[in-house]
Amino acid sequence: MRSFVSSYWPLAIVPVVAAALDAVLAWRGQAWSLADWASSVVLGALVTVTVGILLARRQSLIQEALADLELVEKVAVLSAQVPHLHSRSSSGEIVRACYDARAGMALLPLARSTMQTEYLETVGAVLDEIERRLATSLDLHATWTADEWDRFRDVVTRLAEAAQAAARRSAIVRAHRTATIAPAARRLAAFTGTRVPFDAFRHHYTRGRDRIRVRLDWDRLAGLVGAHDGGVRIERVQTAIEPCDLAALAPYRSPWYHDPASPSRAEVDHDAPGAHPIRHEQAAHDRTLVEPARDARITAVETWYSTRAISGSIHLTLATWAVASDRILVLDGNHRLAAVARLVGDGCPATITEFRVVGAAAVHPPLVPDLAHHLTGPTS
């Protein structure tokens, strides 16, 4: 009934307008005859309006069918992208998914309500999967460039604007935009590429292929990172190391220790009397500072990197802790950094990407026992 009334309500207005006009003409002594009513109202108005309504209705049905067809195709494309986004996805693939989601927004007000709901639910699933990937995958934060982050935020913003435009003509879009699309777009646009989600950092270094093996108090760190003041955070820092520039590696400290006063110069535990942190550049100059098994592992990594240094700069990713501007404790990637230090000394350039814990150096007691060697002043 609602559909009938919304389509044919102009027919009810025609007799009312005709009666009003007839009343005016009758007041002036020129009332319509039955022939005038038949020709002007019935044939001239009602029939013309009815035909126009029927043609418009038919055109509307055609538009609805075409819109449904286009949206079905887009739902199929987006649905196929969800499992791919779950497992692996580059910046280009994620941006493409956002563009595909945006492409159907203009068609939504023309489609059936059930098709609108299906499409919007699929878009919501895609946005949820992208957000999950960005929140849990450290690889994306390690590989995306600043330009790629800017492009991603731009397409997400434009997707939200397209949903807002469609919401003006559809109550269904309006409801979904308020409940899912707009909040998801705001959360996605908040990813900057420089500040890294703690969950992604923790997941990667506790359950991923890399593991932080120093004794880090993860629960306390989670509470500090989650605090509203934002003083403790995980940042992505990238540093280019020129060939032979071992001085650029001077701030990096390993969780390996030796006793300079010991005749054997063997490695010792961090809490041993006389324990002194070993810098990676020191390990590159003097291989006797580390135990033979560790040196063999560093040599193996060096060999692996050297086969790739032919094509250009060496790239490695580290987990670090900012003690001070001149003191960076390496939590994970120490063997790799020591190997790269040797190659840099031999004339190879390198690029270091760090996921650096910032703002927690002054926390007491220290969240990492090794920090005790770096918080009291400069170390050599």
GROMACS .gro file of C-alpha atoms in nm:
model
  380
    1MET     CA    1   0.000   0.000   0.000
    2ARG     CA    2   0.283   0.241   0.087
    3SER     CA    3   0.449   0.167  -0.246
    4PHE     CA    4   0.121   0.227  -0.432
    5VAL     CA    5   0.054   0.557  -0.255
    6SER     CA    6   0.413   0.681  -0.311
    7SER     CA    7   0.388   0.602  -0.682
    8TYR     CA    8   0.033   0.721  -0.764
    9TRP     CA    9  -0.036   1.009  -0.522
   10PRO     CA   10  -0.032   1.268  -0.810
   11LEU     CA   11  -0.358   1.115  -0.938
   12ALA     CA   12  -0.536   1.227  -0.620
   13ILE     CA   13  -0.423   1.584  -0.668
   14VAL     CA   14  -0.552   1.619  -1.025
   15PRO     CA   15  -0.929   1.611  -0.934
   16VAL     CA   16  -0.870   1.848  -0.642
   17VAL     CA   17  -0.692   2.100  -0.862
   18ALA     CA   18  -0.955   2.061  -1.137
   19ALA     CA   19  -1.241   2.117  -0.889
   20ALA     CA   20  -1.071   2.429  -0.757
   21LEU     CA   21  -1.029   2.566  -1.106
   22ASP     CA   22  -1.392   2.485  -1.192
   23ALA     CA   23  -1.506   2.668  -0.877
   24VAL     CA   24  -1.309   2.977  -0.981
   25LEU     CA   25  -1.453   2.962  -1.333
   26ALA     CA   26  -1.806   2.911  -1.199
   27TRP     CA   27  -1.764   3.222  -0.981
   28ARG     CA   28  -1.682   3.412  -1.298
   29GLY     CA   29  -1.975   3.257  -1.482
   30GLN     CA   30  -1.764   3.026  -1.696
   31ALA     CA   31  -1.816   2.687  -1.529
   32TRP     CA   32  -1.700   2.375  -1.712
   33SER     CA   33  -1.943   2.155  -1.892
   34LEU     CA   34  -1.931   1.775  -1.885
   35ALA     CA   35  -1.745   1.783  -2.216
   36ASP     CA   36  -1.485   2.018  -2.066
   37TRP     CA   37  -1.440   1.785  -1.770
   38ALA     CA   38  -1.403   1.486  -1.998
   39SER     CA   39  -1.153   1.646  -2.232
   40SER     CA   40  -0.950   1.858  -1.988
   41VAL     CA   41  -0.949   1.652  -1.670
   42VAL     CA   42  -1.002   1.291  -1.770
   43LEU     CA   43  -0.822   1.280  -2.104
   44GLY     CA   44  -0.586   1.575  -2.067
   45ALA     CA   45  -0.476   1.533  -1.707
   46LEU     CA   46  -0.559   1.195  -1.556
   47VAL     CA   47  -0.460   0.990  -1.860
   48THR     CA   48  -0.141   1.191  -1.918
   49VAL     CA   49  -0.038   1.173  -1.553
   50THR     CA   50  -0.119   0.801  -1.538
   51VAL     CA   51   0.089   0.727  -1.847
   52GLY     CA   52   0.375   0.938  -1.709
   53ILE     CA   53   0.359   0.754  -1.377
   54LEU     CA   54   0.358   0.415  -1.546
   55LEU     CA   55   0.657   0.508  -1.766
   56ALA     CA   56   0.844   0.650  -1.466
   57ARG     CA   57   0.762   0.338  -1.266
   58ARG     CA   58   0.892   0.117  -1.546
   59GLN     CA   59   1.209   0.326  -1.572
   60SER     CA   60   1.251   0.303  -1.196
   61LEU     CA   61   1.223  -0.076  -1.211
   62ILE     CA   62   1.485  -0.086  -1.486
   63GLN     CA   63   1.718   0.135  -1.281
   64GLU     CA   64   1.659  -0.081  -0.975
   65ALA     CA   65   1.740  -0.399  -1.169
   66LEU     CA   66   2.058  -0.247  -1.315
   67ALA     CA   67   2.165  -0.118  -0.973
   68ASP     CA   68   2.104  -0.462  -0.820
   69LEU     CA   69   2.307  -0.624  -1.098
   70GLU     CA   70   2.603  -0.389  -1.044
   71LEU     CA   71   2.590  -0.430  -0.667
   72VAL     CA   72   2.575  -0.810  -0.691
   73GLU     CA   73   2.897  -0.802  -0.895
   74LYS     CA   74   3.062  -0.570  -0.643
   75VAL     CA   75   2.952  -0.786  -0.351
   76ALA     CA   76   3.112  -1.084  -0.525
   77VAL     CA   77   3.439  -0.891  -0.573
   78LEU     CA   78   3.447  -0.762  -0.215
   79SER     CA   79   3.356  -1.100  -0.067
   80ALA     CA   80   3.644  -1.261  -0.256
   81GLN     CA   81   3.884  -1.001  -0.115
   82VAL     CA   82   3.800  -1.065   0.253
   83PRO     CA   83   3.991  -1.397   0.291
   84HIS     CA   84   4.282  -1.252   0.094
   85LEU     CA   85   4.295  -0.949   0.326
   86HIS     CA   86   4.292  -1.188   0.622
   87SER     CA   87   4.605  -1.375   0.516
   88ARG     CA   88   4.822  -1.130   0.324
   89SER     CA   89   4.774  -0.802   0.143
   90SER     CA   90   4.988  -0.521   0.009
   91SER     CA   91   4.905  -0.152   0.038
   92GLY     CA   92   4.781  -0.152  -0.323
   93GLU     CA   93   4.541  -0.440  -0.257
   94ILE     CA   94   4.400  -0.275   0.055
   95VAL     CA   95   4.354   0.057  -0.126
   96ARG     CA   96   4.188  -0.129  -0.416
   97ALA     CA   97   3.943  -0.290  -0.172
   98CYS     CA   98   3.853   0.055  -0.038
   99TYR     CA   99   3.799   0.185  -0.393
  100ASP     CA  100   3.578  -0.116  -0.473
  101ALA     CA  101   3.373  -0.047  -0.159
  102ARG     CA  102   3.335   0.317  -0.255
  103ALA     CA  103   3.235   0.238  -0.615
  104GLY     CA  104   2.894   0.101  -0.522
  105MET     CA  105   2.786   0.381  -0.289
  106ALA     CA  106   2.630   0.595  -0.564
  107LEU     CA  107   2.412   0.302  -0.676
  108LEU     CA  108   2.275   0.216  -0.332
  109PRO     CA  109   1.971   0.455  -0.330
  110LEU     CA  110   1.860   0.304  -0.664
  111ALA     CA  111   1.875  -0.060  -0.548
  112ARG     CA  112   1.625  -0.270  -0.353
  113SER     CA  113   1.645  -0.246   0.025
  114THR     CA  114   1.764  -0.607   0.060
  115MET     CA  115   2.046  -0.542  -0.189
  116GLN     CA  116   2.144  -0.225  -0.005
  117THR     CA  117   2.169  -0.417   0.322
  118GLU     CA  118   2.373  -0.699   0.167
  119TYR     CA  119   2.619  -0.457   0.006
  120LEU     CA  120   2.663  -0.248   0.321
  121GLU     CA  121   2.720  -0.558   0.534
  122THR     CA  122   2.989  -0.671   0.288
  123VAL     CA  123   3.156  -0.328   0.300
  124GLY     CA  124   3.150  -0.347   0.679
  125ALA     CA  125   3.319  -0.687   0.669
  126VAL     CA  126   3.592  -0.553   0.439
  127LEU     CA  127   3.658  -0.251   0.662
  128ASP     CA  128   3.667  -0.473   0.972
  129GLU     CA  129   3.922  -0.703   0.808
  130ILE     CA  130   4.141  -0.411   0.699
  131GLU     CA  131   4.131  -0.271   1.051
  132ARG     CA  132   4.219  -0.610   1.197
  133ARG     CA  133   4.516  -0.641   0.961
  134LEU     CA  134   4.648  -0.295   1.046
  135ALA     CA  135   4.601  -0.356   1.418
  136THR     CA  136   4.770  -0.697   1.427
  137SER     CA  137   5.017  -0.713   1.136
  138LEU     CA  138   5.353  -0.552   1.197
  139ASP     CA  139   5.464  -0.634   0.843
  140LEU     CA  140   5.236  -0.368   0.696
  141HIS     CA  141   5.378  -0.104   0.930
  142ALA     CA  142   5.730  -0.212   0.836
  143THR     CA  143   5.683  -0.201   0.458
  144TRP     CA  144   5.440   0.082   0.382
  145THR     CA  145   5.592   0.416   0.284
  146ALA     CA  146   5.466   0.756   0.397
  147ASP     CA  147   5.308   0.808   0.054
  148GLU     CA  148   5.124   0.477   0.081
  149TRP     CA  149   4.983   0.575   0.423
  150ASP     CA  150   4.871   0.912   0.281
  151ARG     CA  151   4.700   0.740  -0.010
  152PHE     CA  152   4.528   0.494   0.221
  153ARG     CA  153   4.392   0.766   0.450
  154ASP     CA  154   4.272   0.965   0.147
  155VAL     CA  155   4.074   0.677  -0.002
  156VAL     CA  156   3.920   0.592   0.337
  157THR     CA  157   3.811   0.955   0.379
  158ARG     CA  158   3.656   0.957   0.032
  159LEU     CA  159   3.475   0.631   0.107
  160ALA     CA  160   3.320   0.792   0.416
  161GLU     CA  161   3.217   1.096   0.207
  162ALA     CA  162   3.053   0.872  -0.055
  163ALA     CA  163   2.858   0.693   0.219
  164GLN     CA  164   2.745   1.029   0.358
  165ALA     CA  165   2.620   1.138   0.014
  166ALA     CA  166   2.427   0.812  -0.032
  167ALA     CA  167   2.281   0.842   0.318
  168ARG     CA  168   2.091   1.157   0.215
  169ARG     CA  169   1.876   0.946  -0.018
  170SER     CA  170   1.847   0.619   0.173
  171ALA     CA  171   1.746   0.550   0.531
  172ILE     CA  172   1.918   0.209   0.514
  173VAL     CA  173   2.249   0.366   0.414
  174ARG     CA  174   2.200   0.629   0.682
  175ALA     CA  175   2.162   0.365   0.953
  176HIS     CA  176   2.461   0.159   0.838
  177ARG     CA  177   2.679   0.467   0.796
  178THR     CA  178   2.609   0.578   1.153
  179ALA     CA  179   2.655   0.232   1.304
  180THR     CA  180   2.950   0.089   1.107
  181ILE     CA  181   3.100   0.277   0.812
  182ALA     CA  182   3.165   0.619   0.970
  183PRO     CA  183   3.318   0.479   1.294
  184ALA     CA  184   3.533   0.231   1.098
  185ALA     CA  185   3.653   0.506   0.863
  186ARG     CA  186   3.753   0.726   1.157
  187ARG     CA  187   3.950   0.441   1.315
  188LEU     CA  188   4.123   0.355   0.988
  189ALA     CA  189   4.215   0.718   0.919
  190ALA     CA  190   4.379   0.730   1.264
  191PHE     CA  191   4.653   0.489   1.152
  192THR     CA  192   4.951   0.710   1.074
  193GLY     CA  193   5.229   0.465   0.995
  194THR     CA  194   5.459   0.620   1.257
  195ARG     CA  195   5.271   0.518   1.570
  196VAL     CA  196   5.235   0.141   1.584
  197PRO     CA  197   4.946  -0.044   1.756
  198PHE     CA  198   5.073  -0.223   2.065
  199ASP     CA  199   4.870  -0.536   1.984
  200ALA     CA  200   5.052  -0.568   1.651
  201PHE     CA  201   5.388  -0.522   1.824
  202ARG     CA  202   5.307  -0.776   2.097
  203HIS     CA  203   5.156  -1.033   1.860
  204HIS     CA  204   5.454  -1.019   1.625
  205TYR     CA  205   5.721  -1.045   1.893
  206THR     CA  206   5.552  -1.307   2.107
  207ARG     CA  207   5.371  -1.528   1.854
  208GLY     CA  208   5.518  -1.429   1.518
  209ARG     CA  209   5.831  -1.544   1.343
  210ASP     CA  210   6.044  -1.303   1.551
  211ARG     CA  211   6.060  -1.331   1.930
  212ILE     CA  212   6.182  -1.089   2.196
  213ARG     CA  213   6.382  -1.316   2.426
  214VAL     CA  214   6.495  -1.061   2.683
  215ARG     CA  215   6.283  -1.055   2.997
  216LEU     CA  216   6.027  -0.791   2.907
  217ASP     CA  217   5.730  -0.729   3.137
  218TRP     CA  218   5.465  -0.735   2.866
  219ASP     CA  219   5.167  -0.680   3.097
  220ARG     CA  220   5.310  -0.367   3.257
  221LEU     CA  221   5.412  -0.234   2.917
  222ALA     CA  222   5.060  -0.295   2.784
  223GLY     CA  223   4.915  -0.091   3.069
  224LEU     CA  224   5.155   0.197   3.005
  225VAL     CA  225   5.093   0.203   2.630
  226GLY     CA  226   4.716   0.189   2.687
  227ALA     CA  227   4.721   0.486   2.927
  228HIS     CA  228   4.540   0.797   2.803
  229ASP     CA  229   4.838   1.030   2.845
  230GLY     CA  230   5.013   0.865   2.549
  231GLY     CA  231   5.355   0.902   2.712
  232VAL     CA  232   5.459   0.544   2.635
  233ARG     CA  233   5.415   0.437   2.274
  234ILE     CA  234   5.557   0.224   1.993
  235GLU     CA  235   5.700   0.426   1.706
  236ARG     CA  236   5.826   0.327   1.363
  237VAL     CA  237   6.168   0.480   1.299
  238GLN     CA  238   6.367   0.434   0.980
  239THR     CA  239   6.740   0.509   0.951
  240ALA     CA  240   6.962   0.496   0.643
  241ILE     CA  241   7.321   0.388   0.711
  242GLU     CA  242   7.585   0.497   0.461
  243PRO     CA  243   7.866   0.259   0.360
  244CYS     CA  244   8.146   0.237   0.620
  245ASP     CA  245   7.951   0.464   0.859
  246LEU     CA  246   7.984   0.250   1.172
  247ALA     CA  247   7.943   0.564   1.384
  248ALA     CA  248   7.575   0.565   1.288
  249LEU     CA  249   7.543   0.233   1.473
  250ALA     CA  250   7.710   0.363   1.790
  251PRO     CA  251   7.379   0.425   1.980
  252TYR     CA  252   7.271   0.060   1.951
  253ARG     CA  253   7.333  -0.166   2.249
  254SER     CA  254   7.292  -0.541   2.261
  255PRO     CA  255   7.169  -0.750   2.557
  256TRP     CA  256   7.505  -0.927   2.545
  257TYR     CA  257   7.773  -0.859   2.806
  258HIS     CA  258   8.142  -0.911   2.866
  259ASP     CA  259   8.378  -0.834   3.152
  260PRO     CA  260   8.668  -0.621   3.023
  261ALA     CA  261   8.871  -0.707   3.335
  262SER     CA  262   8.834  -1.082   3.284
  263PRO     CA  263   9.136  -1.253   3.123
  264SER     CA  264   8.909  -1.485   2.925
  265ARG     CA  265   8.693  -1.196   2.798
  266ALA     CA  266   8.408  -1.448   2.773
  267GLU     CA  267   8.045  -1.342   2.767
  268VAL     CA  268   7.878  -1.306   3.107
  269ASP     CA  269   7.520  -1.263   3.232
  270HIS     CA  270   7.368  -0.917   3.261
  271ASP     CA  271   7.377  -0.932   3.642
  272ALA     CA  272   7.735  -1.060   3.671
  273PRO     CA  273   7.987  -0.834   3.850
  274GLY     CA  274   8.171  -0.628   3.593
  275ALA     CA  275   7.917  -0.702   3.316
  276HIS     CA  276   7.949  -0.448   3.038
  277PRO     CA  277   7.710  -0.417   2.739
  278ILE     CA  278   7.851  -0.501   2.398
  279ARG     CA  279   7.777  -0.258   2.119
  280HIS     CA  280   7.712  -0.400   1.774
  281GLU     CA  281   7.988  -0.195   1.617
  282GLN     CA  282   8.227  -0.339   1.878
  283ALA     CA  283   8.123  -0.691   1.779
  284ALA     CA  284   8.198  -0.599   1.418
  285HIS     CA  285   8.553  -0.487   1.505
  286ASP     CA  286   8.638  -0.754   1.764
  287ARG     CA  287   8.484  -1.096   1.714
  288THR     CA  288   8.636  -1.226   2.036
  289LEU     CA  289   8.385  -1.023   2.240
  290VAL     CA  290   8.110  -1.279   2.174
  291GLU     CA  291   8.116  -1.650   2.235
  292PRO     CA  292   8.204  -1.877   1.938
  293ALA     CA  293   7.850  -2.010   1.891
  294ARG     CA  294   7.710  -1.658   1.872
  295ASP     CA  295   7.988  -1.549   1.636
  296ALA     CA  296   7.909  -1.844   1.409
  297ARG     CA  297   7.545  -1.744   1.395
  298ILE     CA  298   7.636  -1.383   1.317
  299THR     CA  299   7.866  -1.505   1.041
  300ALA     CA  300   7.586  -1.715   0.891
  301VAL     CA  301   7.352  -1.416   0.888
  302GLU     CA  302   7.630  -1.203   0.738
  303THR     CA  303   7.670  -1.454   0.456
  304TRP     CA  304   7.296  -1.455   0.394
  305TYR     CA  305   7.282  -1.074   0.377
  306SER     CA  306   7.592  -1.047   0.159
  307THR     CA  307   7.423  -1.248  -0.118
  308ARG     CA  308   7.148  -0.984  -0.122
  309ALA     CA  309   7.373  -0.680  -0.090
  310ILE     CA  310   7.455  -0.704  -0.461
  311SER     CA  311   7.113  -0.561  -0.555
  312GLY     CA  312   7.146  -0.257  -0.326
  313SER     CA  313   7.092  -0.156   0.033
  314ILE     CA  314   7.041  -0.416   0.304
  315HIS     CA  315   6.710  -0.389   0.489
  316LEU     CA  316   6.651  -0.519   0.839
  317THR     CA  317   6.381  -0.474   1.103
  318LEU     CA  318   6.449  -0.442   1.476
  319ALA     CA  319   6.256  -0.414   1.801
  320THR     CA  320   6.428  -0.153   2.019
  321TRP     CA  321   6.392   0.042   2.342
  322ALA     CA  322   6.479   0.412   2.352
  323VAL     CA  323   6.683   0.465   2.666
  324ALA     CA  324   6.815   0.802   2.547
  325SER     CA  325   6.895   0.967   2.216
  326ASP     CA  326   7.242   0.806   2.223
  327ARG     CA  327   7.140   0.474   2.378
  328ILE     CA  328   6.908   0.231   2.203
  329LEU     CA  329   6.870  -0.117   2.350
  330VAL     CA  330   6.799  -0.376   2.080
  331LEU     CA  331   6.531  -0.619   2.201
  332ASP     CA  332   6.517  -0.838   1.889
  333GLY     CA  333   6.740  -0.857   1.582
  334ASN     CA  334   7.077  -0.842   1.756
  335HIS     CA  335   7.244  -1.109   1.542
  336ARG     CA  336   7.113  -0.942   1.227
  337LEU     CA  337   7.236  -0.599   1.336
  338ALA     CA  338   7.579  -0.735   1.427
  339ALA     CA  339   7.601  -0.902   1.085
  340VAL     CA  340   7.494  -0.584   0.909
  341ALA     CA  341   7.748  -0.385   1.111
  342ARG     CA  342   8.021  -0.603   0.962
  343LEU     CA  343   7.885  -0.549   0.611
  344VAL     CA  344   7.853  -0.174   0.664
  345GLY     CA  345   8.217  -0.173   0.772
  346ASP     CA  346   8.298  -0.348   0.443
  347GLY     CA  347   8.122  -0.076   0.244
  348CYS     CA  348   7.758  -0.187   0.215
  349PRO     CA  349   7.472   0.060   0.274
  350ALA     CA  350   7.186  -0.046   0.501
  351THR     CA  351   6.837   0.068   0.600
  352ILE     CA  352   6.714  -0.005   0.952
  353THR     CA  353   6.344  -0.005   1.037
  354GLU     CA  354   6.284   0.004   1.411
  355PHE     CA  355   5.973  -0.059   1.615
  356ARG     CA  356   6.093   0.148   1.907
  357VAL     CA  357   5.945   0.165   2.258
  358VAL     CA  358   5.950   0.533   2.351
  359GLY     CA  359   5.879   0.706   2.682
  360ALA     CA  360   5.923   0.408   2.916
  361ALA     CA  361   6.291   0.445   3.006
  362ALA     CA  362   6.215   0.625   3.334
  363VAL     CA  363   5.967   0.360   3.456
  364HIS     CA  364   6.073   0.195   3.783
  365PRO     CA  365   6.134  -0.081   3.836
  366PRO     CA  366   6.264  -0.122   3.478
  367LEU     CA  367   6.044  -0.328   3.248
  368VAL     CA  368   6.358  -0.495   3.109
  369PRO     CA  369   6.636  -0.597   3.353
  370ASP     CA  370   6.903  -0.502   3.096
  371LEU     CA  371   6.798  -0.136   3.125
  372ALA     CA  372   6.982  -0.117   3.458
  373HIS     CA  373   7.307  -0.093   3.257
  374HIS     CA  374   7.187   0.212   3.063
  375LEU     CA  375   6.981   0.427   3.299
  376THR     CA  376   7.263   0.546   3.528
  377GLY     CA  377   7.458   0.737   3.267
  378PRO     CA  378   7.658   0.697   2.948
  379THR     CA  379   7.804   0.358   2.868
  380SER     CA  380   8.094   0.293   2.643
   0.00000   0.00000   0.00000
